[in-house]
Coordinates of C-alpha atoms (C1' of nucleotides) in Angstrom, one line a residue:
Chain A
M1 CA -17.2 8.0 -14.9
I2 CA -15.7 5.0 -13.1
E3 CA -15.2 2.0 -15.3
N4 CA -17.3 -1.1 -14.8
T5 CA -14.7 -3.1 -12.8
P6 CA -15.4 -6.5 -11.4
L7 CA -15.4 -4.9 -7.9
V8 CA -18.1 -2.4 -8.8
R9 CA -20.2 -5.1 -10.4
K10 CA -19.8 -7.2 -7.2
L11 CA -20.7 -4.4 -4.7
G12 CA -23.4 -3.1 -7.0
A13 CA -25.3 -6.3 -6.7
F14 CA -25.7 -5.5 -3.1
V15 CA -25.9 -1.8 -2.7
A16 CA -27.1 0.6 -5.5
L17 CA -24.1 2.9 -5.3
S18 CA -24.7 6.6 -6.3
A19 CA -22.4 8.6 -8.5
P20 CA -20.6 10.3 -5.5
E21 CA -20.2 7.0 -3.8
L22 CA -18.7 5.5 -6.9
A23 CA -16.4 8.5 -7.1
V24 CA -15.2 7.9 -3.5
L25 CA -14.6 4.2 -4.4
A26 CA -12.6 5.3 -7.4
S27 CA -10.5 7.7 -5.4
L28 CA -9.4 4.8 -3.2
H29 CA -7.6 3.2 -6.1
K30 CA -4.0 4.4 -5.7
R31 CA -1.0 3.1 -7.5
R32 CA -1.5 0.2 -9.9
R33 CA 1.0 -2.5 -9.2
T34 CA 2.0 -5.8 -10.7
F35 CA 3.4 -8.9 -8.9
V36 CA 4.9 -12.0 -10.4
A37 CA 3.6 -15.5 -9.7
G38 CA 4.9 -17.1 -6.6
R39 CA 6.3 -14.0 -4.8
D40 CA 4.2 -13.2 -1.7
L41 CA 2.6 -9.8 -1.6
V42 CA 1.4 -10.1 1.9
R43 CA 3.3 -12.0 4.6
Q44 CA 1.8 -13.6 7.7
G45 CA 2.7 -11.5 10.8
Q46 CA 3.4 -8.3 8.9
S47 CA 1.7 -5.2 10.4
D48 CA 0.4 -2.0 8.9
Q49 CA 0.0 -3.6 5.6
A50 CA -1.8 -2.1 2.6
A51 CA -4.7 -3.9 1.0
Y52 CA -5.3 -4.4 -2.7
I53 CA -8.1 -5.0 -5.1
L54 CA -7.3 -7.7 -7.6
A55 CA -7.7 -6.5 -11.2
N56 CA -6.2 -9.3 -13.1
G57 CA -5.0 -12.8 -12.5
W58 CA -5.4 -15.3 -9.6
A59 CA -4.0 -15.2 -6.1
C60 CA -4.3 -17.4 -3.0
S61 CA -4.3 -16.6 0.7
Y62 CA -2.8 -19.2 3.0
K63 CA -1.6 -19.9 6.4
L64 CA 1.6 -21.7 7.3
L65 CA 2.5 -23.9 10.3
E66 CA 6.1 -23.6 11.3
D67 CA 6.8 -27.1 10.3
G68 CA 6.0 -26.3 6.7
R69 CA 2.5 -27.6 6.4
R70 CA 0.3 -25.1 4.7
Q71 CA -3.4 -24.6 4.3
I72 CA -4.8 -22.5 1.4
V73 CA -7.8 -20.6 2.8
D74 CA -9.1 -19.2 -0.4
F75 CA -8.3 -18.3 -4.0
Q76 CA -8.9 -14.8 -5.2
I77 CA -10.1 -13.9 -8.6
P78 CA -10.5 -10.4 -10.3
G79 CA -12.7 -8.2 -8.2
D80 CA -11.8 -9.7 -4.9
F81 CA -10.1 -7.8 -2.0
L82 CA -6.6 -8.9 -1.0
G83 CA -5.7 -8.4 2.6
L84 CA -8.7 -6.5 3.8
R85 CA -8.4 -8.3 7.2
S86 CA -4.8 -7.1 7.5
I87 CA -6.0 -3.6 7.7
L88 CA -8.8 -4.1 10.1
L89 CA -6.9 -6.3 12.4
H90 CA -3.7 -4.2 12.2
V91 CA -1.7 -7.3 11.4
S92 CA -1.9 -9.9 8.7
D93 CA -2.9 -13.3 10.0
H94 CA -2.2 -14.9 6.6
S95 CA 0.0 -14.7 3.6
I96 CA -1.1 -14.0 0.0
E97 CA 0.7 -15.3 -3.0
P98 CA 0.0 -14.6 -6.7
V99 CA -0.8 -17.9 -8.5
T100 CA -0.3 -16.2 -11.8
D101 CA 1.3 -12.8 -12.6
I102 CA -1.3 -10.3 -11.3
E103 CA -2.3 -6.7 -11.5
V104 CA -3.7 -4.9 -8.4
T105 CA -4.6 -1.5 -7.2
E106 CA -3.4 -0.5 -3.8
I107 CA -5.7 0.8 -1.1
L108 CA -4.3 2.6 2.0
A109 CA -5.8 1.9 5.4
A110 CA -6.3 5.5 6.2
D111 CA -8.1 6.2 3.0
L112 CA -10.4 3.3 3.5
L113 CA -11.4 4.3 7.0
T114 CA -12.0 7.8 5.9
A115 CA -14.1 6.7 3.0
F116 CA -16.2 4.6 5.4
A117 CA -16.8 7.6 7.6
Q118 CA -17.9 9.8 4.6
T119 CA -19.9 7.2 2.8
P120 CA -21.6 4.8 5.2
R121 CA -23.3 2.9 2.4
L122 CA -19.9 2.0 1.1
A123 CA -19.0 0.6 4.5
T124 CA -22.1 -1.5 4.4
A125 CA -21.3 -2.7 1.0
V126 CA -17.8 -3.8 2.0
L127 CA -19.3 -5.5 5.1
W128 CA -21.5 -7.4 2.7
A129 CA -18.5 -8.4 0.6
A130 CA -16.7 -9.6 3.7
S131 CA -19.7 -11.6 4.8
R132 CA -19.9 -13.3 1.4
D133 CA -16.2 -14.1 1.7
E134 CA -16.8 -15.5 5.2
A135 CA -19.6 -17.6 3.9
M136 CA -17.2 -19.2 1.4
V137 CA -14.6 -19.9 4.0
V138 CA -17.4 -21.6 6.0
E139 CA -18.4 -23.7 3.1
H140 CA -14.8 -24.6 2.7
L141 CA -14.7 -25.7 6.3
V142 CA -17.6 -28.0 5.8
D143 CA -15.7 -29.4 2.8
I144 CA -12.7 -30.3 4.7
G145 CA -14.4 -31.4 7.9
R146 CA -17.2 -33.5 6.6
R147 CA -16.9 -34.3 2.9
D148 CA -14.6 -37.0 1.6
A149 CA -11.9 -36.3 -1.0
A150 CA -14.0 -36.7 -4.1
E151 CA -17.0 -34.8 -2.9
R152 CA -14.6 -32.1 -1.7
M153 CA -12.9 -31.7 -5.1
A154 CA -16.2 -31.8 -6.9
H155 CA -17.7 -29.1 -4.6
F156 CA -14.6 -27.0 -4.9
L157 CA -14.6 -27.0 -8.7
L158 CA -18.3 -26.1 -8.8
E159 CA -17.9 -23.3 -6.3
L160 CA -15.0 -21.8 -8.3
G161 CA -17.1 -22.1 -11.4
G162 CA -19.9 -20.2 -9.7
R163 CA -17.6 -17.4 -8.6
L164 CA -16.0 -17.1 -12.0
T165 CA -19.4 -17.0 -13.7
L166 CA -20.3 -13.9 -11.6
V167 CA -17.4 -12.0 -13.2
G168 CA -17.9 -13.5 -16.6
L169 CA -14.9 -15.9 -16.6
A170 CA -16.8 -19.2 -16.7
T171 CA -19.9 -20.9 -18.1
K172 CA -21.6 -24.2 -17.2
A173 CA -19.3 -25.8 -19.8
G174 CA -16.1 -25.0 -17.9
Y175 CA -13.4 -22.4 -17.3
A176 CA -9.7 -21.8 -17.6
C177 CA -8.0 -22.6 -14.3
P178 CA -4.3 -21.9 -13.6
L179 CA -4.2 -24.0 -10.5
T180 CA -1.7 -26.9 -10.1
Q181 CA -2.5 -30.1 -8.4
Y182 CA -0.1 -29.0 -5.6
L183 CA -2.2 -25.9 -5.0
L184 CA -5.4 -27.9 -5.0
A185 CA -3.9 -30.3 -2.5
D186 CA -3.0 -27.4 -0.1
A187 CA -6.5 -25.9 -0.5
L188 CA -8.4 -29.2 0.0
G189 CA -6.2 -30.6 2.8
L190 CA -5.1 -33.5 0.7
S191 CA -1.8 -34.7 -0.6
S192 CA -1.0 -33.9 -4.2
V193 CA -0.8 -37.6 -5.0
H194 CA -4.4 -38.1 -3.8
V195 CA -5.6 -35.0 -5.7
N196 CA -4.3 -36.7 -8.8
R197 CA -6.2 -39.9 -8.1
V198 CA -9.4 -38.1 -7.2
L199 CA -9.3 -36.1 -10.5
R200 CA -8.9 -39.4 -12.3
Q201 CA -11.9 -40.8 -10.5
L202 CA -14.1 -37.8 -11.4
R203 CA -12.9 -37.9 -15.0
E204 CA -13.6 -41.7 -15.3
A205 CA -17.0 -41.2 -13.8
G206 CA -17.7 -38.8 -16.6
M207 CA -18.4 -35.8 -14.4
V208 CA -15.6 -33.3 -14.8
T209 CA -12.2 -33.2 -16.6
F210 CA -9.4 -31.0 -15.4
R211 CA -6.5 -31.0 -17.8
E212 CA -4.0 -28.6 -19.2
G213 CA -5.3 -25.6 -17.3
F214 CA -8.9 -26.1 -18.2
V215 CA -11.9 -27.4 -16.2
A216 CA -14.5 -29.0 -18.4
F217 CA -17.8 -30.0 -16.8
D218 CA -18.7 -33.3 -18.6
D219 CA -22.0 -33.7 -16.7
Y220 CA -22.7 -30.6 -14.6
D221 CA -25.9 -31.9 -13.0
K222 CA -24.5 -35.2 -12.1
L223 CA -21.5 -33.5 -10.5
A224 CA -23.7 -31.1 -8.6
V225 CA -25.7 -33.9 -7.2
F226 CA -22.6 -35.9 -6.3
A227 CA -21.0 -32.9 -4.5
K228 CA -24.3 -32.0 -2.8
F229 CA -23.7 -28.5 -4.2
D230 CA -26.1 -25.9 -2.9
P231 CA -25.3 -22.5 -4.3
T232 CA -27.6 -20.4 -2.2
Y233 CA -24.7 -19.2 -0.1
M234 CA -23.1 -17.7 -3.3
D235 CA -25.6 -15.9 -5.4
P236 CA -26.8 -12.5 -4.5
R237 CA -30.4 -12.4 -3.6
G238 CA -30.9 -9.0 -5.1
P239 CA -29.8 -5.7 -3.5
L240 CA -30.3 -5.2 0.2
L241 CA -29.9 -1.5 0.2
L242 CA -31.6 0.6 -2.5
Chain B
M1 CA -26.0 5.3 30.2
I2 CA -25.6 2.0 28.4
E3 CA -24.4 -0.9 30.6
N4 CA -21.0 -2.3 30.1
T5 CA -22.1 -5.4 28.1
P6 CA -19.6 -7.9 26.6
L7 CA -20.5 -6.5 23.1
V8 CA -19.6 -2.9 24.1
R9 CA -16.4 -4.1 25.6
K10 CA -15.5 -6.0 22.5
L11 CA -16.3 -3.2 20.0
G12 CA -14.8 -0.6 22.3
A13 CA -11.4 -2.4 22.0
F14 CA -11.4 -1.4 18.3
V15 CA -13.3 1.8 18.0
A16 CA -13.6 4.4 20.8
L17 CA -17.4 4.8 20.7
S18 CA -18.9 8.2 21.6
A19 CA -21.9 8.6 23.8
P20 CA -24.3 9.2 20.9
E21 CA -22.9 6.1 19.2
L22 CA -23.4 4.0 22.3
A23 CA -26.9 5.3 22.4
V24 CA -27.6 4.1 18.8
L25 CA -26.1 0.8 19.7
A26 CA -28.3 0.6 22.7
S27 CA -31.4 1.5 20.7
L28 CA -30.8 -1.5 18.5
H29 CA -31.5 -3.9 21.4
K30 CA -35.1 -4.8 21.0
R31 CA -37.0 -7.6 22.8
R32 CA -35.0 -9.7 25.2
R33 CA -35.7 -13.3 24.4
T34 CA -34.7 -16.7 25.9
F35 CA -34.2 -20.0 24.1
V36 CA -33.8 -23.5 25.5
A37 CA -30.8 -25.7 24.8
G38 CA -31.1 -27.7 21.7
R39 CA -33.9 -25.9 19.9
D40 CA -32.6 -24.1 16.9
L41 CA -33.1 -20.3 16.8
V42 CA -31.9 -19.9 13.2
R43 CA -32.4 -22.5 10.6
Q44 CA -30.4 -23.0 7.4
G45 CA -32.2 -21.7 4.4
Q46 CA -34.6 -19.3 6.3
S47 CA -34.8 -15.9 4.8
D48 CA -35.4 -12.5 6.3
Q49 CA -34.2 -13.6 9.6
A50 CA -33.5 -11.4 12.6
A51 CA -30.0 -11.3 14.2
Y52 CA -29.3 -11.5 17.9
I53 CA -26.6 -10.5 20.4
L54 CA -25.9 -13.3 22.8
A55 CA -26.2 -12.0 26.4
N56 CA -25.9 -15.2 28.3
G57 CA -25.0 -18.9 27.7
W58 CA -23.4 -20.7 24.8
A59 CA -24.6 -21.4 21.3
C60 CA -23.1 -23.0 18.2
S61 CA -23.5 -22.3 14.5
Y62 CA -23.4 -25.3 12.1
K63 CA -24.1 -26.5 8.7
L64 CA -25.8 -29.7 7.8
L65 CA -25.4 -32.0 4.8
E66 CA -28.6 -33.7 3.7
D67 CA -27.3 -37.1 4.7
G68 CA -27.0 -35.9 8.3
R69 CA -23.3 -35.2 8.6
R70 CA -22.8 -31.9 10.4
Q71 CA -20.0 -29.5 10.8
I72 CA -20.0 -27.0 13.6
V73 CA -18.5 -23.8 12.3
D74 CA -18.1 -21.9 15.6
F75 CA -19.3 -21.6 19.1
Q76 CA -20.7 -18.3 20.4
I77 CA -20.1 -16.9 23.8
P78 CA -21.6 -13.8 25.5
G79 CA -21.0 -10.7 23.4
D80 CA -21.0 -12.5 20.1
F81 CA -23.4 -11.8 17.2
L82 CA -25.7 -14.6 16.2
G83 CA -26.8 -14.6 12.6
L84 CA -25.3 -11.4 11.4
R85 CA -24.6 -13.0 8.0
S86 CA -28.3 -14.0 7.8
I87 CA -29.2 -10.3 7.6
L88 CA -26.5 -9.2 5.2
L89 CA -26.9 -12.1 2.8
H90 CA -30.8 -12.1 3.0
V91 CA -30.8 -15.8 3.8
S92 CA -29.2 -17.9 6.5
D93 CA -26.5 -20.2 5.2
H94 CA -26.3 -21.9 8.5
S95 CA -28.3 -22.9 11.6
I96 CA -27.7 -21.8 15.1
E97 CA -28.5 -24.0 18.1
P98 CA -28.2 -23.0 21.8
V99 CA -25.8 -25.3 23.6
T100 CA -27.2 -24.2 27.0
D101 CA -30.3 -22.2 27.7
I102 CA -29.5 -18.7 26.4
E103 CA -30.6 -15.1 26.7
V104 CA -30.4 -12.9 23.7
T105 CA -31.5 -9.5 22.5
E106 CA -33.0 -9.3 19.1
I107 CA -31.8 -6.9 16.4
L108 CA -33.9 -6.1 13.3
A109 CA -32.3 -5.9 9.9
A110 CA -33.8 -2.5 9.1
D111 CA -32.6 -1.0 12.3
L112 CA -29.1 -2.2 11.8
L113 CA -28.8 -0.8 8.3
T114 CA -30.3 2.5 9.4
A115 CA -27.8 2.6 12.3
F116 CA -24.9 2.0 9.9
A117 CA -26.1 4.9 7.7
Q118 CA -26.3 7.3 10.7
T119 CA -23.2 6.2 12.6
P120 CA -20.6 5.1 10.1
R121 CA -18.1 4.4 12.9
L122 CA -20.4 1.8 14.2
A123 CA -20.5 0.1 10.8
T124 CA -16.7 0.1 10.8
A125 CA -16.7 -1.4 14.3
V126 CA -19.1 -4.2 13.2
L127 CA -16.9 -4.8 10.1
W128 CA -14.0 -5.2 12.5
A129 CA -16.0 -7.7 14.6
A130 CA -16.9 -9.7 11.5
S131 CA -13.3 -9.7 10.4
R132 CA -12.2 -11.1 13.8
D133 CA -14.8 -13.8 13.5
E134 CA -13.6 -14.6 10.0
A135 CA -10.1 -14.9 11.3
M136 CA -11.3 -17.5 13.8
V137 CA -13.1 -19.5 11.1
V138 CA -9.9 -19.4 9.1
E139 CA -7.8 -20.7 12.0
H140 CA -10.4 -23.4 12.4
L141 CA -10.0 -24.3 8.8
V142 CA -6.2 -24.7 9.3
D143 CA -7.0 -26.9 12.3
I144 CA -9.1 -29.3 10.3
G145 CA -7.1 -29.2 7.2
R146 CA -3.6 -29.5 8.5
R147 CA -3.4 -30.4 12.1
D148 CA -3.9 -33.9 13.4
A149 CA -6.6 -34.8 15.9
A150 CA -4.6 -34.1 19.1
E151 CA -3.1 -30.8 17.9
R152 CA -6.5 -29.8 16.8
M153 CA -8.1 -30.5 20.1
A154 CA -5.3 -28.7 22.0
H155 CA -5.5 -25.7 19.7
F156 CA -9.3 -25.5 20.0
L157 CA -9.3 -25.6 23.8
L158 CA -6.6 -22.9 23.9
E159 CA -8.5 -20.6 21.5
L160 CA -11.7 -21.0 23.4
G161 CA -9.8 -20.2 26.6
G162 CA -8.5 -17.0 25.0
R163 CA -11.9 -15.9 23.8
L164 CA -13.4 -16.5 27.2
T165 CA -10.6 -14.7 28.9
L166 CA -11.5 -11.5 26.9
V167 CA -14.9 -11.5 28.5
G168 CA -13.7 -12.6 31.9
L169 CA -14.9 -16.2 31.8
A170 CA -11.6 -18.0 31.9
T171 CA -8.1 -17.8 33.3
K172 CA -4.9 -19.6 32.4
A173 CA -5.9 -22.2 34.9
G174 CA -9.1 -23.2 33.0
Y175 CA -12.7 -22.5 32.5
A176 CA -16.2 -23.9 32.7
C177 CA -17.2 -25.5 29.4
P178 CA -20.7 -26.9 28.7
L179 CA -19.7 -28.7 25.5
T180 CA -20.2 -32.5 25.2
Q181 CA -17.8 -34.8 23.4
Y182 CA -20.4 -35.0 20.6
L183 CA -20.3 -31.3 20.1
L184 CA -16.5 -31.3 20.1
A185 CA -16.6 -34.1 17.5
D186 CA -18.8 -32.1 15.2
A187 CA -16.7 -29.0 15.6
L188 CA -13.4 -30.7 15.0
G189 CA -14.4 -33.0 12.2
L190 CA -13.8 -36.1 14.3
S191 CA -15.9 -38.9 15.6
S192 CA -17.0 -38.8 19.2
V193 CA -15.1 -42.0 19.8
H194 CA -11.9 -40.4 18.7
V195 CA -12.6 -37.2 20.7
N196 CA -12.7 -39.4 23.7
R197 CA -9.4 -41.0 23.0
V198 CA -7.7 -37.7 22.2
L199 CA -8.9 -36.2 25.4
R200 CA -7.4 -39.1 27.3
Q201 CA -4.1 -38.7 25.5
L202 CA -3.9 -35.0 26.4
R203 CA -4.8 -35.8 30.0
E204 CA -2.3 -38.6 30.3
A205 CA 0.4 -36.3 28.8
G206 CA -0.3 -33.9 31.6
M207 CA -1.3 -31.0 29.4
V208 CA -5.1 -30.5 29.9
T209 CA -8.0 -32.2 31.6
F210 CA -11.5 -31.8 30.4
R211 CA -13.9 -33.4 32.9
E212 CA -17.4 -32.8 34.2
G213 CA -17.9 -29.5 32.3
F214 CA -14.5 -28.0 33.3
V215 CA -11.4 -27.5 31.2
A216 CA -8.2 -27.4 33.4
F217 CA -4.9 -26.5 31.9
D218 CA -2.5 -28.8 33.7
D219 CA 0.5 -27.4 31.8
Y220 CA -0.5 -24.4 29.8
D221 CA 2.9 -23.7 28.2
K222 CA 3.5 -27.3 27.2
L223 CA 0.0 -27.4 25.6
A224 CA 0.6 -24.1 23.7
V225 CA 3.8 -25.4 22.3
F226 CA 2.3 -28.8 21.4
A227 CA -0.6 -27.1 19.6
K228 CA 1.6 -24.5 17.9
F229 CA -0.8 -21.9 19.3
D230 CA -0.1 -18.4 18.1
P231 CA -2.6 -16.0 19.6
T232 CA -1.8 -13.0 17.4
Y233 CA -5.0 -13.4 15.4
M234 CA -7.1 -13.1 18.5
D235 CA -5.9 -10.3 20.7
P236 CA -6.9 -6.8 19.8
R237 CA -3.8 -4.7 18.9
G238 CA -5.3 -1.6 20.4
P239 CA -7.9 0.7 18.8
L240 CA -7.8 1.3 15.1
L241 CA -10.2 4.3 15.1
L242 CA -9.9 6.9 17.8
Chain C
dA1 C1' 23.0 -32.0 -26.7
dC2 C1' 22.8 -32.1 -22.0
dG3 C1' 20.9 -32.0 -17.5
dC4 C1' 17.7 -29.8 -14.4
dT5 C1' 13.3 -28.6 -12.5
dG6 C1' 8.3 -28.5 -12.3
dC7 C1' 4.3 -30.9 -13.1
dG8 C1' 1.4 -34.8 -13.8
dC9 C1' 1.0 -39.6 -12.9
dT10 C1' 1.1 -44.5 -10.7
dG11 C1' 1.9 -48.7 -7.6
dA12 C1' 2.9 -50.4 -2.9
dT13 C1' 2.7 -49.9 1.8
dC14 C1' 1.4 -47.7 6.2
dG15 C1' -1.2 -45.4 9.6
dA16 C1' -4.7 -42.1 11.8
dG17 C1' -9.0 -42.1 12.6
dA18 C1' -13.8 -44.1 11.4
dT19 C1' -16.9 -47.6 12.4
dC20 C1' -19.0 -51.3 14.9
dA21 C1' -20.2 -53.2 19.1
dG22 C1' -20.4 -53.1 23.3
dC23 C1' -19.8 -51.3 28.4
dT24 C1' -20.9 -48.3 32.8
dA25 C1' -23.0 -44.4 35.4
dT26 C1' -26.3 -40.9 36.0
dC27 C1' -30.7 -38.9 35.9
dG28 C1' -35.5 -38.1 35.2
dA29 C1' -40.2 -40.0 34.1
dC30 C1' -43.5 -43.1 35.1
Chain D
dG1 C1' -37.8 -49.5 41.4
dT2 C1' -37.3 -50.0 36.7
dC3 C1' -37.1 -48.3 32.2
dG4 C1' -35.2 -45.2 28.9
dA5 C1' -32.2 -41.7 27.4
dT6 C1' -27.9 -39.4 27.5
dA7 C1' -23.0 -39.0 28.2
dG8 C1' -18.7 -41.0 28.7
dC9 C1' -15.7 -44.7 27.8
dT10 C1' -13.2 -48.9 25.5
dG11 C1' -11.6 -52.8 22.3
dA12 C1' -11.5 -54.8 17.6
dT13 C1' -11.6 -54.1 12.9
dC14 C1' -11.6 -51.6 8.6
dT15 C1' -10.6 -47.9 5.3
dC16 C1' -9.4 -43.7 3.3
dG17 C1' -5.9 -41.1 2.3
dA18 C1' -0.8 -40.2 3.5
dT19 C1' 3.7 -41.5 2.5
dC20 C1' 7.4 -43.5 -0.1
dA21 C1' 9.4 -44.4 -4.4
dG22 C1' 9.4 -44.1 -8.7
dC23 C1' 7.7 -43.1 -13.8
dG24 C1' 7.5 -39.8 -18.2
dC25 C1' 7.3 -35.4 -20.3
dA26 C1' 7.9 -30.4 -21.5
dG27 C1' 10.4 -26.3 -21.0
dC28 C1' 14.6 -24.0 -20.3
dG29 C1' 19.3 -22.5 -19.4
dT30 C1' 24.1 -23.5 -20.7

DNA sequence: ACGCTGCGCTGATCGAGATCAGCTATCGAC
DNA sequence: GTCGATAGCTGATCTCGATCAGCGCAGCGT
């Protein structure tokens, strides 16, 4: 019997996976590996890369411009794929860096493609997961393109809270968050200086406090209104495939 | 025999589709429909939406904030899916508006899911297409987060050129482009006033001229260097599945 | 005990791009 | 033939957030 991992919980919300399907999914998990914070596990431009499933810890995927500017595309939390696109596109268009020390299980490209051929419902489930990730990137795009710094920060902290709640790592009260202000800056397209000021604003407005690795929602509803946070793109609307 | 549509060309670059698989793909194409420019065909928040394949014309997908600000996420050109995420997530997280009058073929959610179950390689091919789209959204995110207005515009025009070249609608000399400065503004997270100024800058620098619905690359290489344009994320690296 | 480095924090100044207010040209409706 | 509407274009001004320069503090290696 396969354990109740975050990944299974996530995919299960979309496709009711049968026992044989779960077995195939389990068989994908190869070596368990650990990586230390800060040392890239996927590098932009590498080809024929393996993919991973994050079991423990936080990571971030980012892109670098050659002059050193960097944009963090997304953070990954337990249950998320790392580098799935690297497999499908043959080459990694981004880098992935562990934010904390992490534990992952490796997945080989060939195994994954074989599994898709044998268990089409699994392929559909993964397509769903990829779509959900894309929806988050899209929301992130709206953040950076059309929300000002404070709204952006507020929205980001709420979204993260929502994702963590799905895997049991957050409540409406708050969550533990290992991100530094530098990481937030690179994710939100701001300078770290400005991140600091914005966090102060939100704290002084009594909406949210981010301090010493913990995000505390002081007034969740007020924050949600302020950020124009609409969670429909996040929560599963019940299984699509039975 | 299925015609050589842009979609088949696109998917074929990734998965060598067999005759029966092509037949399944063809059977997905239901009613052919047309929509006039400016009238939404998918609306943010709608559920149980159909998806479409764009046969002719240009469209754009965008998200709206309730105060009217809008962010265009991507433009679609012939061969692209419209609203695939609406099916997979049960609800549409974005709207889609035809930029020109367009022709599409409708695809029903149930048909698509059935097709995936019967022809797993098709599911994989669609997963690839979705990943490619996601890679473009990600690049777009870097644009808006970390490139200044001129680089952003330059990069955008080059990327669009690359995509159009894949379906035979552009060359290194330029391409026909029905986008207005207002649409560019909403896509690039700028004001239309600033779009105008940036286009002038690029024109006066002798790099690219966008006038009367036509983008002309005056000095393609100079533009590519200026924009730090790295096309690896776009071009197919040969088929993954044989 | 010392310095070093990473992280959070703050004031002063600067600049890219928004906003405001207007202009011209074109095109279709009446 | 004129009246809107739409698209492109421009100058003047304002503002949000970047940049520069610096602060204190905690952890850590020597």
